[in-house]
PDB file of C-alpha atoms in Angstrom:
ATOM      1  CA  MET N  66      32.563  84.297 115.458  1.00 45.00           C
ATOM      2  CA  LYS N  67      31.828  87.984 115.709  1.00 52.00           C
ATOM      3  CA  ASP N  68      30.623  87.587 119.307  1.00 55.00           C
ATOM      4  CA  ILE N  69      33.843  85.795 120.247  1.00 51.00           C
ATOM      5  CA  LEU N  70      36.009  88.545 118.735  1.00 53.00           C
ATOM      6  CA  GLU N  71      33.959  91.223 120.490  1.00 59.00           C
ATOM      7  CA  LYS N  72      34.320  89.461 123.825  1.00 58.00           C
ATOM      8  CA  SER N  73      38.092  88.980 123.285  1.00 60.00           C
ATOM      9  CA  VAL N  74      38.564  92.669 122.483  1.00 67.00           C
ATOM     10  CA  ALA N  75      36.478  93.604 125.556  1.00 71.00           C
ATOM     11  CA  VAL N  76      38.753  91.753 127.943  1.00 80.00           C
ATOM     12  CA  LEU N  77      42.009  93.021 126.381  1.00 82.00           C
ATOM     13  CA  PRO N  78      42.288  96.186 128.586  1.00 86.00           C
ATOM     14  CA  VAL N  79      41.989  94.064 131.769  1.00 87.00           C
ATOM     15  CA  TYR N  80      44.436  91.511 130.336  1.00 90.00           C
ATOM     16  CA  PHE N  81      47.116  94.084 129.576  1.00 91.00           C
ATOM     17  CA  SER N  82      46.542  95.771 132.889  1.00 91.00           C
ATOM     18  CA  ASP N  83      47.109  92.513 134.786  1.00 91.00           C
ATOM     19  CA  LEU N  84      50.127  91.798 132.551  1.00 92.00           C
ATOM     20  CA  LEU N  85      51.693  95.080 133.351  1.00 93.00           C
ATOM     21  CA  GLU N  86      51.283  94.650 137.091  1.00 93.00           C
ATOM     22  CA  LEU N  87      52.603  91.100 136.822  1.00 93.00           C
ATOM     23  CA  PHE N  88      55.723  92.306 135.108  1.00 92.00           C
ATOM     24  CA  PHE N  89      56.593  94.939 137.712  1.00 92.00           C
ATOM     25  CA  ALA N  90      55.047  93.529 140.892  1.00 92.00           C
ATOM     26  CA  PRO N  91      54.703  89.788 140.444  1.00 92.00           C
ATOM     27  CA  LYS N  92      54.647  88.828 144.110  1.00 91.00           C
ATOM     28  CA  THR N  93      51.978  91.442 145.059  1.00 91.00           C
ATOM     29  CA  PHE N  94      49.774  90.425 142.166  1.00 92.00           C
ATOM     30  CA  LEU N  95      50.036  86.726 142.707  1.00 91.00           C
ATOM     31  CA  GLN N  96      49.414  87.043 146.431  1.00 88.00           C
ATOM     32  CA  ARG N  97      45.920  88.294 145.630  1.00 88.00           C
ATOM     33  CA  LYS N  98      45.282  85.160 143.548  1.00 85.00           C
ATOM     34  CA  GLN N  99      46.324  82.600 146.267  1.00 78.00           C
ATOM     35  CA  VAL N 100      42.744  81.865 147.304  1.00 72.00           C
ATOM     36  CA  ALA N 101      42.112  80.451 143.776  1.00 63.00           C
ATOM     37  CA  ASP N 102      38.331  80.600 143.976  1.00 75.00           C
ATOM     38  CA  GLN N 103      36.148  80.005 140.935  1.00 75.00           C
ATOM     39  CA  GLY N 104      36.492  83.566 139.759  1.00 78.00           C
ATOM     40  CA  ASP N 105      40.246  83.438 140.019  1.00 82.00           C
ATOM     41  CA  PHE N 106      40.369  80.080 138.261  1.00 86.00           C
ATOM     42  CA  GLN N 107      38.280  81.277 135.310  1.00 86.00           C
ATOM     43  CA  ALA N 108      40.196  84.512 135.044  1.00 88.00           C
ATOM     44  CA  SER N 109      43.512  82.679 135.098  1.00 89.00           C
ATOM     45  CA  CYS N 110      42.330  80.299 132.325  1.00 88.00           C
ATOM     46  CA  LEU N 111      41.330  83.340 130.229  1.00 88.00           C
ATOM     47  CA  PHE N 112      44.623  85.067 130.873  1.00 91.00           C
ATOM     48  CA  LEU N 113      46.609  81.938 129.961  1.00 88.00           C
ATOM     49  CA  GLY N 114      44.468  81.395 126.768  1.00 84.00           C
ATOM     50  CA  LEU N 115      45.090  84.977 125.628  1.00 87.00           C
ATOM     51  CA  SER N 116      48.841  84.682 126.348  1.00 88.00           C
ATOM     52  CA  LEU N 117      49.021  81.506 124.247  1.00 82.00           C
ATOM     53  CA  LEU N 118      46.941  83.039 121.415  1.00 80.00           C
ATOM     54  CA  LEU N 119      49.272  86.070 121.289  1.00 82.00           C
ATOM     55  CA  LEU N 120      52.254  83.835 121.439  1.00 78.00           C
ATOM     56  CA  PHE N 121      50.848  81.782 118.497  1.00 77.00           C
ATOM     57  CA  LEU N 122      50.421  84.883 116.435  1.00 77.00           C
ATOM     58  CA  ALA N 123      53.909  86.088 117.211  1.00 72.00           C
ATOM     59  CA  GLU N 124      55.430  82.710 116.418  1.00 69.00           C
ATOM     60  CA  ASN N 125      53.819  82.520 113.051  1.00 70.00           C
ATOM     61  CA  ILE N 126      54.836  86.028 112.093  1.00 67.00           C
ATOM     62  CA  LEU N 127      58.353  85.238 113.297  1.00 60.00           C
ATOM     63  CA  ARG N 128      58.699  81.934 111.434  1.00 57.00           C
ATOM     64  CA  GLY N 129      56.553  82.845 108.411  1.00 57.00           C
ATOM     65  CA  ASN N 130      54.482  79.627 108.728  1.00 54.00           C
ATOM     66  CA  PRO N 131      52.217  79.409 105.687  1.00 45.00           C
ATOM     67  CA  ASP N 132      49.695  77.396 107.684  1.00 47.00           C
ATOM     68  CA  GLY N 133      49.841  79.693 110.678  1.00 47.00           C
ATOM     69  CA  HIS N 134      46.217  80.846 110.412  1.00 48.00           C
ATOM     70  CA  SER N 135      44.648  77.393 109.949  1.00 53.00           C
ATOM     71  CA  VAL N 136      42.437  75.969 112.639  1.00 53.00           C
ATOM     72  CA  GLN N 137      44.589  72.902 112.676  1.00 58.00           C
ATOM     73  CA  GLY N 138      47.696  75.039 113.361  1.00 56.00           C
ATOM     74  CA  VAL N 139      45.916  76.780 116.269  1.00 59.00           C
ATOM     75  CA  ALA N 140      44.762  73.491 117.746  1.00 65.00           C
ATOM     76  CA  SER N 141      48.161  71.885 117.475  1.00 66.00           C
ATOM     77  CA  LEU N 142      49.974  74.811 119.216  1.00 64.00           C
ATOM     78  CA  PHE N 143      47.407  74.995 121.989  1.00 68.00           C
ATOM     79  CA  ALA N 144      47.473  71.266 122.577  1.00 74.00           C
ATOM     80  CA  LEU N 145      51.281  71.054 122.776  1.00 74.00           C
ATOM     81  CA  THR N 146      51.702  74.157 124.851  1.00 75.00           C
ATOM     82  CA  THR N 147      48.890  73.041 127.222  1.00 77.00           C
ATOM     83  CA  PHE N 148      50.672  69.712 127.640  1.00 82.00           C
ATOM     84  CA  TYR N 149      53.974  71.499 128.442  1.00 82.00           C
ATOM     85  CA  ILE N 150      52.285  73.689 131.032  1.00 82.00           C
ATOM     86  CA  LEU N 151      50.543  70.753 132.698  1.00 85.00           C
ATOM     87  CA  LEU N 152      53.832  68.842 132.709  1.00 88.00           C
ATOM     88  CA  TRP N 153      55.500  71.809 134.385  1.00 88.00           C
ATOM     89  CA  LEU N 154      52.614  71.996 136.878  1.00 90.00           C
ATOM     90  CA  VAL N 155      53.193  68.350 137.847  1.00 91.00           C
ATOM     91  CA  VAL N 156      56.886  69.043 138.365  1.00 93.00           C
ATOM     92  CA  LEU N 157      56.026  72.116 140.384  1.00 93.00           C
ATOM     93  CA  ARG N 158      53.534  70.217 142.503  1.00 93.00           C
ATOM     94  CA  LEU N 159      56.043  67.456 143.283  1.00 94.00           C
ATOM     95  CA  SER N 160      58.696  70.020 144.198  1.00 95.00           C
ATOM     96  CA  TRP N 161      56.443  71.607 146.833  1.00 95.00           C
ATOM     97  CA  LEU N 162      55.099  68.221 148.070  1.00 95.00           C
ATOM     98  CA  ALA N 163      58.725  67.215 148.737  1.00 95.00           C
ATOM     99  CA  VAL N 164      59.014  70.048 151.278  1.00 95.00           C
ATOM    100  CA  ASN N 165      55.484  69.555 152.682  1.00 95.00           C
ATOM    101  CA  GLY N 166      53.925  72.371 150.810  1.00 94.00           C
ATOM    102  CA  LYS N 167      50.210  73.101 151.477  1.00 92.00           C
ATOM    103  CA  ALA N 168      49.074  74.595 148.177  1.00 91.00           C
ATOM    104  CA  SER N 169      46.505  72.618 146.217  1.00 89.00           C
ATOM    105  CA  PHE N 170      46.982  71.685 142.581  1.00 88.00           C
ATOM    106  CA  ARG N 171      44.253  74.271 141.716  1.00 89.00           C
ATOM    107  CA  GLN N 172      46.082  77.062 143.591  1.00 90.00           C
ATOM    108  CA  LEU N 173      49.308  76.247 141.786  1.00 91.00           C
ATOM    109  CA  PHE N 174      47.438  76.130 138.453  1.00 91.00           C
ATOM    110  CA  VAL N 175      46.047  79.633 139.043  1.00 92.00           C
ATOM    111  CA  LEU N 176      49.442  81.066 140.075  1.00 93.00           C
ATOM    112  CA  GLN N 177      51.308  79.372 137.265  1.00 91.00           C
ATOM    113  CA  ALA N 178      48.697  80.362 134.673  1.00 91.00           C
ATOM    114  CA  TYR N 179      49.344  83.996 135.513  1.00 93.00           C
ATOM    115  CA  ALA N 180      53.097  83.537 135.859  1.00 92.00           C
ATOM    116  CA  SER N 181      53.269  81.942 132.426  1.00 89.00           C
ATOM    117  CA  GLY N 182      52.290  85.213 130.755  1.00 90.00           C
ATOM    118  CA  PRO N 183      55.390  87.328 131.565  1.00 92.00           C
ATOM    119  CA  ILE N 184      57.704  84.345 131.047  1.00 91.00           C
ATOM    120  CA  LEU N 185      56.266  83.711 127.603  1.00 87.00           C
ATOM    121  CA  TYR N 186      56.670  87.361 126.632  1.00 90.00           C
ATOM    122  CA  ILE N 187      60.235  87.668 127.962  1.00 92.00           C
ATOM    123  CA  VAL N 188      61.425  84.474 126.197  1.00 88.00           C
ATOM    124  CA  GLY N 189      59.325  85.157 123.144  1.00 83.00           C
ATOM    125  CA  GLY N 190      60.559  88.767 122.914  1.00 86.00           C
ATOM    126  CA  ALA N 191      64.172  87.567 123.088  1.00 90.00           C
ATOM    127  CA  ASN N 192      63.424  84.981 120.402  1.00 84.00           C
ATOM    128  CA  LEU N 193      61.807  87.626 118.151  1.00 83.00           C
ATOM    129  CA  LEU N 194      64.794  90.040 118.629  1.00 87.00           C
ATOM    130  CA  ALA N 195      67.270  87.262 117.948  1.00 86.00           C
ATOM    131  CA  TYR N 196      65.619  86.349 114.666  1.00 83.00           C
ATOM    132  CA  ALA N 197      65.016  89.958 113.555  1.00 83.00           C
ATOM    133  CA  VAL N 198      68.716  90.884 113.953  1.00 87.00           C
ATOM    134  CA  THR N 199      70.145  87.652 112.596  1.00 87.00           C
ATOM    135  CA  GLN N 200      67.934  88.010 109.574  1.00 84.00           C
ATOM    136  CA  ARG N 201      69.942  91.110 108.719  1.00 87.00           C
ATOM    137  CA  LEU N 202      73.281  89.677 109.727  1.00 87.00           C
ATOM    138  CA  ASP N 203      72.817  86.377 107.858  1.00 85.00           C
ATOM    139  CA  PRO N 204      69.628  86.158 105.719  1.00 84.00           C
ATOM    140  CA  ASP N 205      70.379  82.839 104.178  1.00 85.00           C
ATOM    141  CA  GLY N 206      71.503  81.200 107.467  1.00 82.00           C
ATOM    142  CA  THR N 207      68.380  82.513 109.257  1.00 80.00           C
ATOM    143  CA  GLU N 208      66.066  81.025 106.647  1.00 80.00           C
ATOM    144  CA  ALA N 209      67.899  77.753 106.971  1.00 79.00           C
ATOM    145  CA  LEU N 210      67.496  77.884 110.744  1.00 77.00           C
ATOM    146  CA  LYS N 211      63.782  78.524 110.396  1.00 75.00           C
ATOM    147  CA  ASP N 212      63.477  75.512 108.141  1.00 73.00           C
ATOM    148  CA  ALA N 213      65.357  73.450 110.683  1.00 70.00           C
ATOM    149  CA  MET N 214      63.105  74.580 113.433  1.00 68.00           C
ATOM    150  CA  ARG N 215      59.980  73.607 111.417  1.00 63.00           C
ATOM    151  CA  SER N 216      61.452  70.125 111.199  1.00 63.00           C
ATOM    152  CA  GLY N 217      62.024  70.099 114.980  1.00 58.00           C
ATOM    153  CA  VAL N 218      65.849  69.979 114.844  1.00 60.00           C
ATOM    154  CA  PRO N 219      67.216  73.543 115.174  1.00 63.00           C
ATOM    155  CA  ASP N 220      70.965  73.988 114.504  1.00 70.00           C
ATOM    156  CA  ILE N 221      72.520  77.307 115.385  1.00 74.00           C
ATOM    157  CA  GLU N 222      75.651  76.435 113.388  1.00 78.00           C
ATOM    158  CA  LEU N 223      73.642  77.126 110.205  1.00 79.00           C
ATOM    159  CA  LEU N 224      74.247  80.801 111.042  1.00 83.00           C
ATOM    160  CA  SER N 225      77.425  82.810 110.438  1.00 86.00           C
ATOM    161  CA  PRO N 226      79.831  83.233 113.476  1.00 86.00           C
ATOM    162  CA  SER N 227      78.664  86.794 114.254  1.00 87.00           C
ATOM    163  CA  ALA N 228      74.998  85.804 113.936  1.00 83.00           C
ATOM    164  CA  GLN N 229      75.520  82.749 116.059  1.00 86.00           C
ATOM    165  CA  LEU N 230      77.067  84.958 118.828  1.00 89.00           C
ATOM    166  CA  PHE N 231      74.239  87.477 118.740  1.00 88.00           C
ATOM    167  CA  PHE N 232      71.561  84.764 118.581  1.00 87.00           C
ATOM    168  CA  ALA N 233      73.003  82.781 121.498  1.00 89.00           C
ATOM    169  CA  CYS N 234      73.550  85.878 123.631  1.00 92.00           C
ATOM    170  CA  THR N 235      70.075  87.226 123.039  1.00 92.00           C
ATOM    171  CA  LEU N 236      68.353  83.890 123.898  1.00 90.00           C
ATOM    172  CA  GLY N 237      70.635  83.502 126.903  1.00 92.00           C
ATOM    173  CA  THR N 238      69.735  86.955 128.095  1.00 95.00           C
ATOM    174  CA  GLY N 239      66.044  86.250 127.644  1.00 93.00           C
ATOM    175  CA  LEU N 240      66.265  82.993 129.696  1.00 92.00           C
ATOM    176  CA  PHE N 241      68.251  84.779 132.406  1.00 95.00           C
ATOM    177  CA  LEU N 242      65.669  87.582 132.677  1.00 95.00           C
ATOM    178  CA  ALA N 243      62.883  85.023 132.810  1.00 93.00           C
ATOM    179  CA  LEU N 244      64.773  83.278 135.646  1.00 91.00           C
ATOM    180  CA  VAL N 245      65.137  86.529 137.556  1.00 94.00           C
ATOM    181  CA  TRP N 246      61.439  87.359 137.119  1.00 94.00           C
ATOM    182  CA  GLY N 247      60.582  83.788 138.259  1.00 91.00           C
ATOM    183  CA  ILE N 248      62.610  84.187 141.433  1.00 92.00           C
ATOM    184  CA  ALA N 249      60.897  87.489 142.152  1.00 92.00           C
ATOM    185  CA  ALA N 250      57.513  85.733 141.833  1.00 93.00           C
ATOM    186  CA  TRP N 251      58.595  82.708 143.805  1.00 94.00           C
ATOM    187  CA  GLY N 252      57.710  84.306 147.094  1.00 92.00           C
ATOM    188  CA  ALA N 253      53.987  84.176 146.250  1.00 92.00           C
ATOM    189  CA  PHE N 254      54.251  80.383 145.702  1.00 94.00           C
ATOM    190  CA  ARG N 255      56.104  80.050 149.017  1.00 94.00           C
ATOM    191  CA  GLU N 256      53.351  81.891 150.895  1.00 92.00           C
ATOM    192  CA  ALA N 257      50.660  79.766 149.149  1.00 92.00           C
ATOM    193  CA  ASN N 258      52.458  76.624 150.302  1.00 94.00           C
ATOM    194  CA  ALA N 259      52.964  78.009 153.884  1.00 92.00           C
ATOM    195  CA  VAL N 260      56.584  76.919 154.229  1.00 95.00           C
ATOM    196  CA  THR N 261      59.748  78.585 155.513  1.00 94.00           C
ATOM    197  CA  ARG N 262      62.258  80.307 153.258  1.00 94.00           C
ATOM    198  CA  THR N 263      64.617  77.393 153.764  1.00 95.00           C
ATOM    199  CA  ARG N 264      62.065  74.859 152.558  1.00 95.00           C
ATOM    200  CA  SER N 265      61.151  77.245 149.680  1.00 95.00           C
ATOM    201  CA  ALA N 266      64.816  77.256 148.572  1.00 94.00           C
ATOM    202  CA  MET N 267      64.856  73.499 148.769  1.00 96.00           C
ATOM    203  CA  ALA N 268      61.690  73.307 146.676  1.00 95.00           C
ATOM    204  CA  PHE N 269      63.367  75.551 144.060  1.00 93.00           C
ATOM    205  CA  LEU N 270      66.430  73.292 143.953  1.00 94.00           C
ATOM    206  CA  ILE N 271      64.167  70.235 143.569  1.00 95.00           C
ATOM    207  CA  LEU N 272      62.266  71.965 140.763  1.00 92.00           C
ATOM    208  CA  CYS N 273      65.534  72.643 138.931  1.00 89.00           C
ATOM    209  CA  VAL N 274      66.490  68.961 139.184  1.00 92.00           C
ATOM    210  CA  LEU N 275      63.061  67.619 138.148  1.00 90.00           C
ATOM    211  CA  SER N 276      62.954  70.049 135.257  1.00 88.00           C
ATOM    212  CA  LEU N 277      65.774  68.224 133.528  1.00 87.00           C
ATOM    213  CA  PRO N 278      63.757  65.146 132.555  1.00 86.00           C
ATOM    214  CA  ALA N 279      60.761  67.416 131.814  1.00 81.00           C
ATOM    215  CA  PHE N 280      62.856  69.427 129.355  1.00 79.00           C
ATOM    216  CA  ALA N 281      64.099  66.172 127.821  1.00 79.00           C
ATOM    217  CA  ILE N 282      60.505  65.090 127.196  1.00 79.00           C
ATOM    218  CA  VAL N 283      59.744  68.467 125.591  1.00 72.00           C
ATOM    219  CA  PHE N 284      62.816  68.257 123.354  1.00 70.00           C
ATOM    220  CA  LEU N 285      61.832  64.732 122.215  1.00 73.00           C
ATOM    221  CA  LEU N 286      58.295  65.810 121.388  1.00 69.00           C
ATOM    222  CA  ASN N 287      59.533  68.789 119.441  1.00 63.00           C
ATOM    223  CA  SER N 288      61.852  66.548 117.423  1.00 62.00           C
ATOM    224  CA  LEU N 289      59.042  64.218 116.389  1.00 61.00           C
TER     225      LEU N 289
END
């Protein structure tokens, strides 16, 4: 266990350096990873794993989950999140295949593993801010919302009107910023697939359409 912790700490400087470059120069960073050789694949898996681990810690601090530090809790989160990412990769792959994209599934995995980091932090940061402020605006309503989320059926109407407005606006802003960042990174996916800008735009539209049933599956699984 000590060796694992020491190795994790050792790679954190590289992780945060990559994360910082990804945030501010996503296309440039991802272009270097298009080859997706064995080294890139392993590094992307490590990057994704660390992102999920940090997300897990943040989620449990945020929600006050009493079982948050259990092995079962870690395994459950990693299994579900891994399934969501693989589902998204399938949707992404189908979108590019529809426009005759050339990137392999492995290339898309590497690119998406890195791209998942900033998106998780943007959405997760908005989520954290929303809960932190609504906790002050409406403590009882926020606790009720946390309980509802643990049961898989969140209901924003449990909050007071002012808390509802702030909560919705903050999450909406987070999703919008994640979309803007994703569009900025999309160029690297286009180059990996060797298609024109027009076909790239078509792939993006197809992705948006195919995402609807994927999100429906995620919602159903969260409500179980």
